[in-house]
Amino acid sequence: MKPTEEVLQDLTRPSNVSVHSDDALVGKVKAAIAADDEKRKENEDEPLRRKPALVPILPTELPRQFKVTLWDVLHTLARPCRRRRPSEWWP
């Protein structure tokens, strides 16, 4: 097991991330959502709340390549969990 100090250093080390977003990707995501919604309907599960519209990320909104740390990713993923009630965290 890594020492804590080394793990914390790994979390702050930046990595390059490439962004690819276009209409084809939006179409694939919409198809996956439709399949997931159909499966949830068959299982009589409640529908998930989703953003009303999906659009590609414009090049002016985000560079094609940028640096990000694991801390940044963890904070971004944790934000929606923080907004939910604890009873909604796990089924």
XYZ file of N, CA and C in Angstrom:
273
model
N 0.837 -1.177 0.000
C 0.000 0.000 0.000
C 0.886 1.246 0.000
N 0.500 2.222 -0.806
C 1.268 3.461 -0.904
C 1.124 4.283 0.372
N 2.170 5.004 0.725
C 2.048 5.929 1.856
C 1.079 7.062 1.506
N 0.436 7.610 2.503
C -0.553 8.666 2.318
C 0.013 9.848 1.554
N 1.205 10.244 1.875
C 1.821 11.397 1.223
C 1.939 11.168 -0.290
N 2.310 9.960 -0.677
C 2.457 9.641 -2.102
C 1.098 9.636 -2.812
N 0.077 9.135 -2.148
C -1.266 9.132 -2.717
C -1.756 10.562 -2.931
N -1.535 11.429 -1.936
C -1.942 12.826 -2.056
C -1.193 13.536 -3.183
N 0.068 13.209 -3.360
C 0.835 13.789 -4.464
C 0.268 13.315 -5.805
N -0.115 12.040 -5.890
C -0.718 11.518 -7.130
C -2.013 12.258 -7.463
N -2.792 12.599 -6.443
C -4.056 13.290 -6.667
C -3.858 14.705 -7.214
N -2.704 15.293 -6.949
C -2.457 16.659 -7.411
C -1.657 16.722 -8.712
N -1.233 15.566 -9.218
C -0.449 15.533 -10.459
C -1.396 15.709 -11.649
N -1.161 16.727 -12.499
C -2.063 16.953 -13.635
C -1.869 15.925 -14.746
N -2.966 15.658 -15.441
C -2.961 14.776 -16.611
C -3.612 15.521 -17.769
N -3.189 15.200 -18.975
C -3.793 15.790 -20.162
C -5.088 15.065 -20.498
N -6.116 15.823 -20.841
C -7.412 15.271 -21.223
C -7.773 15.842 -22.584
N -8.177 14.971 -23.493
C -8.632 15.418 -24.801
C -10.149 15.402 -24.836
N -10.726 16.374 -25.519
C -12.178 16.496 -25.600
C -12.616 16.251 -27.039
N -13.575 15.345 -27.196
C -14.180 15.106 -28.505
C -15.686 15.124 -28.296
N -16.338 16.121 -28.841
C -17.777 16.263 -28.664
C -18.378 16.739 -29.983
N -19.320 15.955 -30.510
C -19.984 16.350 -31.751
C -21.388 15.756 -31.783
N -22.109 16.012 -32.868
C -23.489 15.528 -32.985
C -23.571 14.000 -32.963
N -22.560 13.333 -33.514
C -22.561 11.866 -33.510
C -22.503 11.327 -32.082
N -21.666 11.939 -31.252
C -21.571 11.513 -29.856
C -22.882 11.769 -29.123
N -23.497 12.924 -29.364
C -24.790 13.232 -28.746
C -25.823 12.176 -29.152
N -25.816 11.776 -30.419
C -26.741 10.743 -30.892
C -26.523 9.417 -30.184
N -25.272 9.038 -29.986
C -24.966 7.787 -29.281
C -25.429 7.842 -27.830
N -25.223 8.984 -27.187
C -25.654 9.141 -25.795
C -27.177 9.072 -25.710
N -27.870 9.740 -26.640
C -29.341 9.697 -26.650
C -29.846 8.278 -26.864
N -29.186 7.501 -27.728
C -29.581 6.111 -27.962
C -29.372 5.275 -26.695
N -28.263 5.498 -26.001
C -27.999 4.773 -24.760
C -29.028 5.137 -23.693
N -29.399 6.408 -23.632
C -30.416 6.861 -22.668
C -31.753 6.183 -22.965
N -32.124 6.141 -24.245
C -33.395 5.519 -24.630
C -33.413 4.043 -24.250
N -32.300 3.346 -24.495
C -32.219 1.926 -24.135
C -32.307 1.748 -22.618
N -31.622 2.606 -21.874
C -31.660 2.531 -20.414
C -33.064 2.828 -19.888
N -33.708 3.843 -20.456
C -35.070 4.181 -20.030
C -36.037 3.027 -20.312
N -35.874 2.374 -21.453
C -36.738 1.240 -21.798
C -36.536 0.090 -20.806
N -35.283 -0.181 -20.462
C -34.988 -1.248 -19.499
C -35.586 -0.919 -18.131
N -35.471 0.347 -17.718
C -36.043 0.757 -16.427
C -37.564 0.623 -16.454
N -38.162 0.932 -17.600
C -39.612 0.811 -17.733
C -40.047 -0.646 -17.629
N -39.300 -1.549 -18.274
C -39.594 -2.984 -18.209
C -39.489 -3.502 -16.777
N -38.506 -2.984 -16.034
C -38.292 -3.404 -14.642
C -39.189 -2.648 -13.666
N -40.033 -1.772 -14.210
C -40.935 -0.947 -13.414
C -40.192 -0.062 -12.421
N -38.994 0.370 -12.825
C -38.225 1.319 -12.015
C -38.669 2.735 -12.355
N -38.470 3.626 -11.420
C -38.813 5.026 -11.666
C -37.855 5.614 -12.706
N -38.352 6.504 -13.564
C -37.447 7.131 -14.547
C -36.430 8.024 -13.839
N -35.264 8.117 -14.439
C -34.219 8.971 -13.887
C -34.444 10.414 -14.318
N -34.033 11.344 -13.466
C -34.065 12.753 -13.856
C -32.874 13.007 -14.764
N -33.133 13.630 -15.886
C -32.061 13.894 -16.842
C -32.129 15.339 -17.311
N -31.025 15.810 -17.842
C -31.026 17.142 -18.448
C -32.004 17.115 -19.617
N -32.738 18.196 -19.815
C -33.754 18.194 -20.878
C -33.176 18.138 -22.291
N -31.975 18.620 -22.496
C -31.415 18.632 -23.851
C -29.910 18.360 -23.795
N -29.455 17.576 -24.762
C -28.026 17.313 -24.900
C -27.533 17.997 -26.158
N -26.424 18.683 -26.046
C -25.807 19.334 -27.195
C -24.296 19.140 -27.096
N -23.616 19.141 -28.232
C -22.153 19.017 -28.176
C -21.530 20.198 -27.429
N -20.392 19.947 -26.840
C -19.635 21.028 -26.196
C -18.979 21.832 -27.314
N -19.233 23.111 -27.318
C -18.659 23.974 -28.354
C -17.175 24.195 -28.098
N -16.373 24.288 -29.156
C -14.930 24.535 -28.971
C -14.636 25.813 -28.205
N -15.562 26.768 -28.246
C -15.348 28.018 -27.516
C -15.588 27.850 -26.014
N -16.289 26.772 -25.624
C -16.585 26.535 -24.209
C -15.476 25.782 -23.492
N -14.745 24.987 -24.236
C -13.728 24.132 -23.626
C -12.645 23.855 -24.663
N -11.400 23.984 -24.291
C -10.341 23.689 -25.265
C -10.339 22.198 -25.629
N -9.791 21.875 -26.775
C -9.726 20.481 -27.228
C -8.853 19.628 -26.307
N -7.919 20.257 -25.648
C -7.061 19.526 -24.719
C -6.757 20.441 -23.531
N -6.813 19.854 -22.344
C -6.501 20.644 -21.154
C -5.966 19.713 -20.074
N -5.460 20.301 -19.008
C -4.908 19.524 -17.892
C -5.912 19.484 -16.751
N -5.960 18.346 -16.075
C -6.856 18.178 -14.939
C -6.176 17.244 -13.935
N -6.450 17.458 -12.662
C -5.913 16.568 -11.629
C -7.015 15.601 -11.181
N -6.611 14.531 -10.539
C -7.604 13.596 -10.001
C -8.476 14.275 -8.948
N -7.907 15.234 -8.215
C -8.698 15.994 -7.242
C -9.851 16.698 -7.952
N -9.556 17.310 -9.108
C -10.599 18.000 -9.876
C -11.721 17.037 -10.250
N -11.339 15.853 -10.701
C -12.333 14.845 -11.105
C -13.161 14.403 -9.897
N -12.509 14.130 -8.785
C -13.233 13.702 -7.583
C -14.211 14.768 -7.109
N -13.798 16.008 -7.124
C -14.683 17.098 -6.695
C -15.881 17.229 -7.634
N -15.636 17.084 -8.929
C -16.726 17.184 -9.905
C -17.730 16.049 -9.724
N -17.232 14.845 -9.485
C -18.125 13.702 -9.282
C -18.858 13.779 -7.942
N -18.232 14.362 -6.947
C -18.844 14.427 -5.618
C -19.924 15.499 -5.529
N -19.837 16.514 -6.371
C -20.794 17.619 -6.303
C -22.248 17.164 -6.410
N -22.625 16.324 -7.385
C -24.030 15.884 -7.449
C -24.440 15.059 -6.226
N -23.526 14.284 -5.685
C -23.847 13.479 -4.495
C -24.145 14.373 -3.305
N -23.412 15.456 -3.199
C -23.603 16.383 -2.088
C -24.987 17.030 -2.151
N -25.491 17.215 -3.353
C -26.783 17.878 -3.520
C -27.958 16.944 -3.264
N -27.716 15.643 -3.288
C -28.791 14.682 -3.079
C -28.973 14.414 -1.592
N -30.174 13.984 -1.250
C -30.432 13.596 0.139
C -29.735 12.255 0.405
N -29.236 12.024 1.602
C -28.559 10.755 1.910
C -29.406 9.523 1.593
N -30.712 9.618 1.733
C -31.566 8.455 1.446
C -31.586 8.107 -0.031
N -31.114 9.014 -0.913
C -31.090 8.756 -2.348
C -29.732 8.248 -2.826
N -28.739 8.185 -1.942
C -27.402 7.810 -2.367
C -27.342 6.372 -2.845
N -27.983 5.469 -2.143
C -27.924 4.053 -2.512
C -29.351 3.504 -2.607
N -29.544 2.562 -3.534
C -30.902 1.969 -3.656
C -31.289 1.144 -2.458
